[in-house]
XYZ file of C-alpha atoms in Angstrom:
577
model
C 172.802 98.029 99.349
C 176.348 97.270 99.006
C 176.292 94.676 101.955
C 174.154 91.438 100.526
C 177.509 91.617 97.593
C 179.269 91.855 100.842
C 181.534 88.784 104.137
C 181.345 89.229 107.408
C 184.011 88.210 110.045
C 183.796 87.719 113.236
C 186.938 88.597 115.645
C 185.665 87.425 119.058
C 189.448 88.990 120.069
C 188.771 92.067 118.786
C 192.667 92.381 117.727
C 192.951 91.622 114.026
C 194.086 94.457 112.254
C 193.747 95.035 108.478
C 197.234 93.830 107.601
C 196.433 90.433 109.087
C 193.138 90.263 107.115
C 195.293 90.954 103.929
C 197.729 88.290 104.785
C 194.709 85.418 104.713
C 193.572 82.551 106.733
C 190.956 83.939 108.419
C 186.789 82.655 107.770
C 184.854 85.080 106.048
C 181.134 83.618 105.396
C 178.946 85.436 102.934
C 176.675 87.664 104.213
C 172.772 87.097 103.471
C 171.619 90.958 104.918
C 172.618 93.914 103.544
C 172.881 95.051 106.691
C 176.072 94.190 109.768
C 174.406 94.278 112.995
C 175.631 91.713 115.042
C 173.462 93.117 118.250
C 174.923 92.850 121.808
C 178.537 91.577 121.155
C 182.029 92.129 122.341
C 183.968 91.103 119.268
C 184.904 92.836 116.565
C 182.505 92.652 113.736
C 183.740 93.050 109.603
C 182.484 93.414 106.510
C 184.223 93.659 103.544
C 182.742 94.164 99.659
C 184.090 94.294 96.652
C 183.980 97.726 94.022
C 185.317 98.370 90.132
C 185.281 101.041 87.854
C 183.806 99.168 84.664
C 184.248 102.498 82.695
C 187.421 104.485 81.309
C 186.865 107.172 82.979
C 187.437 108.482 87.105
C 185.069 108.434 89.033
C 183.754 109.544 92.471
C 181.264 108.109 95.119
C 180.557 108.267 98.025
C 179.857 104.744 101.001
C 176.949 105.539 103.295
C 177.033 103.405 105.743
C 173.818 104.592 107.116
C 174.209 104.986 110.977
C 175.104 108.020 113.113
C 175.462 105.765 116.299
C 177.611 103.184 116.151
C 180.687 103.013 118.814
C 183.794 103.393 116.580
C 183.923 102.345 112.876
C 187.194 101.684 110.827
C 186.988 101.873 106.936
C 189.754 100.896 104.289
C 189.921 101.064 101.231
C 192.296 99.119 99.211
C 193.225 99.127 96.419
C 194.408 97.399 94.358
C 198.913 98.866 94.400
C 198.327 98.185 97.373
C 198.111 101.215 98.830
C 195.277 101.677 102.103
C 193.320 104.445 102.796
C 192.224 104.316 106.863
C 188.857 106.546 108.094
C 188.460 106.475 111.354
C 184.873 107.701 112.722
C 181.703 106.738 115.196
C 179.676 108.665 118.035
C 182.903 107.494 119.941
C 184.820 109.701 118.840
C 184.397 113.249 117.528
C 182.143 114.290 114.889
C 185.217 116.503 113.551
C 186.889 112.881 112.856
C 184.105 112.512 109.983
C 185.394 112.477 106.755
C 182.144 114.518 105.504
C 180.612 117.217 108.023
C 177.202 114.587 107.240
C 175.308 112.960 110.128
C 175.659 109.272 109.042
C 179.759 108.051 108.347
C 179.985 108.792 104.991
C 183.490 107.897 102.941
C 184.417 109.451 99.930
C 185.963 106.707 96.985
C 187.286 107.884 94.236
C 188.335 104.954 91.811
C 190.638 105.391 88.392
C 189.188 104.329 85.378
C 189.167 100.041 84.981
C 190.480 99.954 88.649
C 189.133 97.382 92.070
C 188.839 98.232 95.081
C 187.853 96.087 98.427
C 186.103 98.485 101.171
C 186.632 96.384 104.468
C 184.459 98.039 107.382
C 185.360 96.930 110.876
C 183.077 98.039 113.860
C 183.779 97.977 117.775
C 181.845 98.994 120.025
C 181.524 100.579 123.744
C 180.638 97.831 126.128
C 178.553 95.592 124.169
C 175.920 97.082 122.258
C 176.485 96.993 117.900
C 174.120 99.355 115.413
C 173.408 98.382 112.279
C 175.110 98.818 109.161
C 174.071 98.863 105.808
C 176.668 100.511 103.614
C 175.293 102.043 100.310
C 177.137 102.957 97.181
C 176.046 106.888 95.773
C 177.312 109.067 92.963
C 177.948 112.319 95.136
C 174.888 114.060 93.235
C 172.959 111.900 94.124
C 173.692 112.157 97.310
C 173.636 115.930 97.677
C 169.546 115.455 96.605
C 168.543 112.569 99.029
C 170.641 114.852 102.267
C 167.991 117.738 100.606
C 165.272 114.610 100.508
C 165.681 113.110 104.271
C 166.425 116.848 105.851
C 163.158 117.326 104.758
C 161.161 114.988 105.604
C 162.434 115.155 109.129
C 162.148 118.787 109.137
C 158.101 118.754 108.238
C 157.940 115.737 111.128
C 160.426 117.349 113.418
C 157.938 120.075 112.670
C 154.524 118.240 113.361
C 155.849 117.514 116.279
C 156.857 120.941 117.829
C 153.152 122.516 115.742
C 151.865 120.336 118.571
C 153.614 120.383 121.458
C 152.914 124.442 121.542
C 149.459 124.050 120.466
C 148.871 121.316 122.869
C 150.448 124.263 125.738
C 148.079 126.609 124.962
C 146.047 123.975 125.238
C 146.201 122.825 128.592
C 147.040 126.825 130.059
C 143.357 127.262 129.151
C 142.056 123.838 130.100
C 143.933 123.101 132.862
C 142.888 119.358 131.696
C 145.878 116.267 133.202
C 146.570 114.194 130.823
C 148.119 117.307 128.501
C 151.554 117.575 130.438
C 152.274 114.054 130.432
C 151.523 114.062 126.558
C 153.659 117.467 126.161
C 156.955 114.910 128.354
C 155.736 111.771 126.331
C 156.381 113.932 122.819
C 159.042 116.244 124.116
C 161.252 112.911 124.685
C 160.545 111.241 121.774
C 161.590 114.318 119.681
C 164.720 114.765 121.693
C 165.211 110.711 120.985
C 164.752 111.225 117.421
C 166.764 114.652 116.703
C 170.026 112.626 119.053
C 168.676 108.971 117.502
C 169.649 110.571 113.835
C 172.553 112.153 114.000
C 171.697 115.993 114.357
C 172.455 116.621 117.757
C 175.728 115.148 117.741
C 176.451 116.684 114.123
C 175.307 119.988 115.145
C 174.622 120.385 119.220
C 178.649 119.089 120.345
C 180.531 117.841 118.033
C 183.386 117.318 120.244
C 181.300 115.366 123.020
C 180.958 111.974 121.530
C 180.496 110.545 125.847
C 177.859 112.854 125.933
C 176.035 111.716 123.563
C 175.996 108.265 124.029
C 174.205 108.611 127.493
C 172.104 111.176 126.056
C 170.792 108.240 123.980
C 170.461 105.893 126.531
C 168.365 107.941 128.309
C 166.541 110.361 126.107
C 165.560 106.382 125.033
C 164.710 105.616 128.097
C 162.765 108.285 129.247
C 160.608 107.519 126.145
C 159.196 104.623 127.879
C 158.621 106.070 131.659
C 156.793 109.383 129.978
C 154.616 106.918 127.862
C 153.959 104.827 131.227
C 152.607 107.681 133.355
C 151.063 109.174 129.617
C 148.820 106.062 129.539
C 147.419 105.490 132.949
C 146.059 108.764 132.596
C 145.096 108.847 128.925
C 143.088 105.290 129.475
C 142.130 106.260 132.772
C 143.120 102.977 133.779
C 142.813 103.988 137.249
C 139.706 104.467 137.203
C 138.134 101.744 134.605
C 140.705 98.614 135.047
C 141.259 96.257 137.671
C 143.007 97.588 140.701
C 145.872 94.828 140.638
C 146.357 96.330 136.573
C 146.384 99.734 137.904
C 149.528 98.699 140.502
C 151.481 96.513 138.544
C 151.777 99.282 135.130
C 152.230 102.076 137.970
C 155.328 98.915 138.786
C 156.331 98.173 135.352
C 156.905 102.267 134.723
C 158.568 102.913 137.729
C 161.233 99.869 136.159
C 161.654 101.717 133.629
C 162.375 104.893 135.802
C 165.073 103.467 136.782
C 166.180 102.014 134.166
C 166.855 106.219 132.987
C 169.650 105.945 135.481
C 171.443 103.457 134.364
C 173.503 105.894 130.971
C 174.654 107.525 133.392
C 177.012 106.236 134.451
C 178.515 105.211 131.513
C 176.910 101.721 131.030
C 175.056 102.355 127.428
C 174.589 98.579 126.172
C 173.537 97.374 130.095
C 171.457 100.371 129.478
C 169.102 98.114 126.507
C 169.698 94.717 127.711
C 167.203 96.110 130.872
C 165.299 98.745 128.497
C 164.712 95.911 125.838
C 162.445 93.215 128.781
C 161.081 96.106 130.998
C 160.428 98.207 127.608
C 158.201 94.833 126.006
C 156.564 94.452 128.734
C 154.233 98.414 129.022
C 154.125 98.524 125.256
C 152.294 94.963 125.907
C 150.416 96.153 129.307
C 149.359 99.275 127.639
C 148.776 96.938 124.343
C 146.065 94.941 126.432
C 145.042 97.957 128.617
C 143.477 99.655 124.997
C 141.629 95.959 123.868
C 140.343 96.006 127.158
C 138.986 98.902 127.190
C 137.762 99.245 123.908
C 134.892 97.159 124.668
C 133.695 99.439 127.723
C 132.891 101.905 124.833
C 136.737 103.767 126.731
C 136.658 106.342 123.545
C 140.842 107.154 123.747
C 142.148 103.210 123.509
C 140.721 103.613 119.957
C 142.877 106.432 119.530
C 145.719 104.395 121.599
C 146.057 101.606 119.336
C 145.084 103.358 115.975
C 148.319 105.647 117.410
C 150.112 102.829 118.039
C 149.795 100.615 116.105
C 151.557 104.082 113.428
C 154.432 103.911 114.813
C 154.938 100.630 115.562
C 153.862 100.163 112.099
C 156.841 102.469 110.871
C 159.339 100.613 113.629
C 158.723 97.327 111.812
C 159.587 98.590 108.368
C 162.046 100.614 108.680
C 163.102 97.747 110.470
C 162.372 95.448 108.357
C 163.760 97.424 104.835
C 167.517 97.220 107.624
C 167.646 93.566 107.472
C 166.816 93.714 103.544
C 163.919 92.396 103.660
C 162.652 95.149 102.763
C 163.534 97.126 99.604
C 164.664 101.043 100.342
C 162.343 103.212 99.082
C 161.923 107.015 100.856
C 158.519 104.791 102.582
C 160.576 102.116 104.470
C 163.681 105.032 104.575
C 160.947 107.135 106.511
C 158.632 105.228 107.895
C 159.775 105.466 111.506
C 158.583 109.463 111.333
C 155.741 109.420 109.302
C 154.451 106.670 111.704
C 155.525 109.066 114.871
C 154.134 111.939 113.347
C 150.466 110.092 113.341
C 151.111 109.190 116.437
C 151.555 112.433 117.640
C 148.177 114.005 115.573
C 146.499 111.046 116.894
C 146.540 111.556 120.647
C 146.388 114.812 120.382
C 143.251 114.012 118.627
C 142.380 111.486 121.118
C 142.789 114.755 124.006
C 140.864 117.281 122.026
C 137.856 113.961 121.881
C 138.477 113.058 125.844
C 137.701 116.705 126.931
C 134.126 117.531 124.387
C 133.410 114.289 125.748
C 134.064 115.757 129.739
C 132.379 118.812 127.787
C 129.639 116.975 127.516
C 129.035 115.051 130.645
C 129.425 118.204 132.253
C 126.824 119.894 131.021
C 124.992 116.384 130.744
C 125.336 116.944 134.478
C 124.250 121.003 134.315
C 121.135 120.336 132.835
C 120.206 117.146 136.076
C 121.171 120.009 138.133
C 119.285 122.617 136.525
C 116.223 119.792 136.771
C 116.738 119.517 140.697
C 117.272 123.176 141.390
C 113.176 123.943 139.700
C 111.940 120.604 141.061
C 113.621 122.023 144.616
C 112.219 125.291 143.424
C 108.762 124.333 142.841
C 108.134 122.849 146.241
C 109.616 125.624 148.170
C 106.857 127.909 146.352
C 104.407 124.973 147.874
C 105.886 125.532 151.360
C 106.140 129.260 151.375
C 102.848 130.291 153.380
C 104.125 128.497 156.621
C 107.626 129.758 155.823
C 107.234 133.300 155.330
C 109.830 134.537 158.270
C 112.240 131.890 157.439
C 112.075 132.741 153.317
C 112.426 136.223 154.298
C 115.890 135.934 156.012
C 116.428 134.017 152.813
C 115.088 137.016 151.100
C 117.101 139.678 152.766
C 120.807 137.298 152.733
C 120.492 136.814 148.517
C 119.065 140.548 147.928
C 123.150 140.835 150.296
C 124.803 138.726 147.607
C 123.419 140.738 145.001
C 124.526 144.039 145.888
C 128.161 142.552 145.995
C 130.932 142.011 143.669
C 131.624 138.446 143.713
C 135.980 138.841 144.079
C 136.306 142.337 146.372
C 132.911 142.534 148.111
C 132.675 146.054 147.578
C 128.854 147.256 145.564
C 128.430 146.569 142.129
C 127.310 147.251 139.412
C 123.509 146.971 140.277
C 123.753 148.500 143.597
C 125.994 151.564 142.167
C 123.087 152.036 139.823
C 120.726 152.556 142.638
C 122.504 154.805 144.936
C 123.863 157.192 141.971
C 120.354 157.608 141.237
C 119.000 158.621 145.026
C 121.744 160.626 145.839
C 121.448 162.357 142.709
C 118.312 162.831 143.002
C 118.539 164.494 146.897
C 121.517 166.845 144.617
C 119.009 168.391 142.348
C 115.504 168.535 145.132
C 117.466 170.053 147.723
C 120.569 171.606 145.849
C 123.003 169.706 148.792
C 126.789 169.251 147.003
C 127.417 165.771 145.842
C 131.081 164.039 144.603
C 131.731 161.035 142.096
C 135.141 160.053 142.054
C 136.028 157.481 139.801
C 139.581 155.466 140.505
C 141.341 153.589 137.348
C 144.405 150.941 138.846
C 147.504 152.084 136.923
C 148.751 149.426 134.398
C 146.833 147.131 136.348
C 146.624 145.317 132.147
C 150.415 145.386 132.241
C 150.550 143.598 135.750
C 147.891 140.967 134.996
C 150.476 140.172 131.892
C 153.486 140.035 134.330
C 152.128 138.782 137.326
C 149.285 136.125 136.437
C 145.331 136.961 136.659
C 144.895 135.327 140.839
C 147.950 137.905 141.702
C 145.234 140.650 139.984
C 142.694 138.934 141.719
C 144.746 139.536 144.755
C 146.081 142.930 144.152
C 141.588 144.300 143.760
C 140.787 142.428 146.940
C 144.033 144.553 148.609
C 143.227 147.496 146.895
C 139.217 147.281 148.002
C 140.185 146.567 151.802
C 142.209 149.907 151.514
C 139.143 152.005 150.749
C 137.429 150.237 152.879
C 139.129 151.269 155.489
C 139.690 155.131 154.441
C 135.968 155.867 153.934
C 134.330 155.699 157.463
C 130.845 158.166 157.284
C 127.458 155.687 156.864
C 126.834 157.375 153.043
C 130.245 156.973 151.597
C 130.368 153.718 149.249
C 132.853 152.423 147.020
C 131.657 150.432 144.852
C 133.995 147.841 141.824
C 132.617 149.072 137.967
C 134.030 145.649 136.312
C 130.669 145.707 133.929
C 129.150 149.574 133.866
C 129.512 151.617 131.520
C 133.065 150.040 130.191
C 134.546 146.351 131.253
C 137.222 146.961 133.599
C 137.845 145.044 136.665
C 140.345 147.099 137.770
C 137.368 150.810 137.787
C 136.676 151.798 140.993
C 133.734 154.599 141.533
C 133.427 155.870 145.157
C 129.814 158.087 146.038
C 131.177 160.834 148.778
C 128.779 161.781 151.557
C 127.329 164.790 150.815
C 128.308 167.086 153.125
C 131.955 167.178 152.801
C 133.352 170.505 151.059
C 134.350 170.455 147.721
C 137.255 170.863 148.938
C 137.505 168.134 151.943
C 136.283 165.567 148.869
C 140.143 166.306 147.699
C 142.009 166.227 150.383
C 139.988 162.764 151.886
C 140.821 161.070 148.108
C 144.324 162.391 148.179
C 144.590 160.730 150.674
C 143.191 157.033 149.676
C 145.453 157.955 146.524
C 148.487 158.097 149.318
C 146.891 154.933 151.632
C 147.065 152.694 147.970
C 150.508 154.183 147.145
C 151.318 152.766 150.222
C 149.688 149.102 149.813
C 153.495 149.132 148.565
C 151.981 146.514 146.556
C 155.336 145.204 143.585
C 153.944 146.260 140.176
C 157.388 145.102 138.471
C 155.220 146.972 135.184
C 154.931 150.457 137.033
C 157.666 152.990 136.746
C 156.607 153.218 139.942
C 157.670 150.159 141.330
C 154.696 149.927 143.036
C 150.910 149.704 142.602
C 149.346 152.646 142.062
C 145.451 155.547 141.146
C 144.731 157.702 139.288
C 141.459 159.415 140.276
C 139.085 161.899 138.664
C 136.396 163.325 141.086
C 133.883 166.151 140.216
C 131.938 167.480 142.743
C 128.760 169.672 142.136
C 127.983 172.092 144.608
C 124.529 173.169 142.670
C 122.764 172.138 140.846
C 124.101 175.077 137.905
C 125.723 172.039 136.618
C 125.456 168.510 134.617
C 122.479 166.707 136.009
C 122.338 163.556 134.452
C 124.020 161.044 135.372
C 125.166 160.080 132.101
C 126.592 163.769 132.000
C 128.199 163.451 135.730
C 129.417 159.560 134.380
C 130.979 161.416 131.235
C 132.709 164.171 133.045
C 133.775 162.646 136.125
C 135.790 160.048 133.597
C 137.323 162.554 131.745
C 138.711 163.583 134.229
C 140.440 160.481 134.952
C 141.940 160.032 131.559
C 143.254 163.491 133.126
C 144.696 161.604 135.509
C 145.627 159.356 133.498
C 147.432 161.595 130.951
C 149.169 163.530 133.020
C 151.351 160.218 134.365
C 149.411 158.417 136.781
C 149.159 158.212 140.472
C 147.160 161.412 140.830
C 143.762 163.613 141.763
C 142.452 165.701 139.064
C 139.151 167.389 140.372
C 136.753 170.173 138.556
C 134.061 170.928 140.635
C 131.107 172.799 139.098
C-alpha cells in the first residue's frame, strides 16, 4: 500500500492545480492510513507519494487506486526532469477515459534506471460524497494474476447467488411459500448492487453512461434496505410474534428506506447516502433486535437470520478495516464482503428450507389431530346409527353420488365406468344387442398445459365435459373421465352409447360431438388448428361375434383412438364388428 508513505492535502476551494502544488506553499500532512477516505466533503483532496527505481534497469509498474466508483480522479506523474503525465478518470467520466480497461482505475508507470517519480492523486466529487482510494503498486505480471484470481472469486460468489436464486425460484413455484419472493427480491437487489459497486456494470454494461452508473449505485443500495426490511418482517414473522407497535415501527422504517430509493433518480448521489445511512442503521438495528427477541421464543428462523447477517457484517467490517489500514490486505480481507454475502445468502436459504419443514410438520400434526377427531366422531356416529337410519341413508346416497363423480369435471369417474361398462357388456352378450364404446383424447393437451398452465388446462377439461354432457340426450348415454383408468391422462374421456343406436348413427353422433368441441373455439397456441380439438376412437359391436372381454373391447377402441391421432388428430376413426 502506498498511502501510508504519502501525504494528504485538503483543497477546500477545489481550485488548486498541479502547477500551484509544485510551486510549494501548500500545507501537506502525513497520511496515517493506507487510504484517502474523506467521506462527506465538498473539498477536493490530494494524496502524494514518491516512487524510486533503485535498480539499473527500466521498470514497468501499475498503480491501482482500488476504487471503481470515485467520481473524479486526476493522477499526475511528475518526473525528475519536470515532465508531467496526466491521467483523467473516475466513474463520472466515460469508461473509455481509463488508461487500462479494468474495473478499478489503474495507471501504468514507466521508470528509467534510478529514476525518482512523484505521484499526485486528486479526488473531487459530484455533490459531496468521496469514495475510498487505496493506491497500491503492482508488477504487471502479478497484477494480471491478481485480476484473474479476483475475477474467479467474484465469479464464484455471483455463481452461488445465481444458483440459489434459480433453485429458490423453482421452490417457490412448487410451494407458493410467500417468504420466498421477498428473499428472491433481496438477493437479486444485492447481486445487482454488487456488480455495480465493484465496477463490472460500468465496465461491461454501460461504459459510456457514467450518470446512469451513479444513479444505479445509489438506487440499488437504497433498494437493498427496502427489500431486506420487507424480507425481515416476513422471515422473522414479526407481525405474528412481536408487539403490534414494534411491527408498525418496522413497517415505518422500511417505508422510510423506500422513500430514499427515489432520491438518486433526481441526481442527488450524496444526499441519498446522507439519508440512507441513518435510516438504514435504524433498520439493521431493529432487525437484529427482533431476532434477539425472538430467539428465546423458539423462532428458529431468528437463529439463521442472526448467523447470516453476522457473516455479511463481519465480512463488511473486515473489508473496511483493510481499507483503513487496520488489517493487512490479503485474499481474506479483500474478498471478505463476497464471502460473507455468499454465506448470508446460503444461510437464509437454509433458514427458508427449515421454515418450510416446520410448516410441513405442523400441517402433519394438524392432519393427525383432525384424523383423530374424525375417528372420534365416526365412533359416535356409529352409536347413533339405529336412531337415525333415514337420515344416514340419505347421507349415504349423497356420498355415493360424490364417489362416482370426477371432482374436477363432474363427469363419471373410473369406478362408475367399470360398473356401467361391465353391465352394458353383459347385456350385449346376453341379449345380442348393439354395443358402442368411444374413447376421446384432447389433442396436444400436454402442450396446452405447458404453454397456458394447469389452471387453464383444468378450465378446458370442465368446458369440454360440459359440451359432451350437452350432446348426450339419451338416458343410456354416459360420459366418463378416464384420469386413472388403463393409462394416466387427465385429457382422456370415454362414452358408452345407447344400445338402441345403430352403428352409422353412432358415428354420425360422435362426429357431431367432435364438431361441437372444435366449435367451442378455445384458443390453443400449441395446436395447428389454433383451437382445442379432440380425437375419437369409436368401436361398435352389432353382435357378440366380436371381442367380448372388457380388455379386448377397450384395447380395440384404444387402437382406433391411436389411429385417429396418427392420421392427423381432430377426427373420428370408427370400426364395427
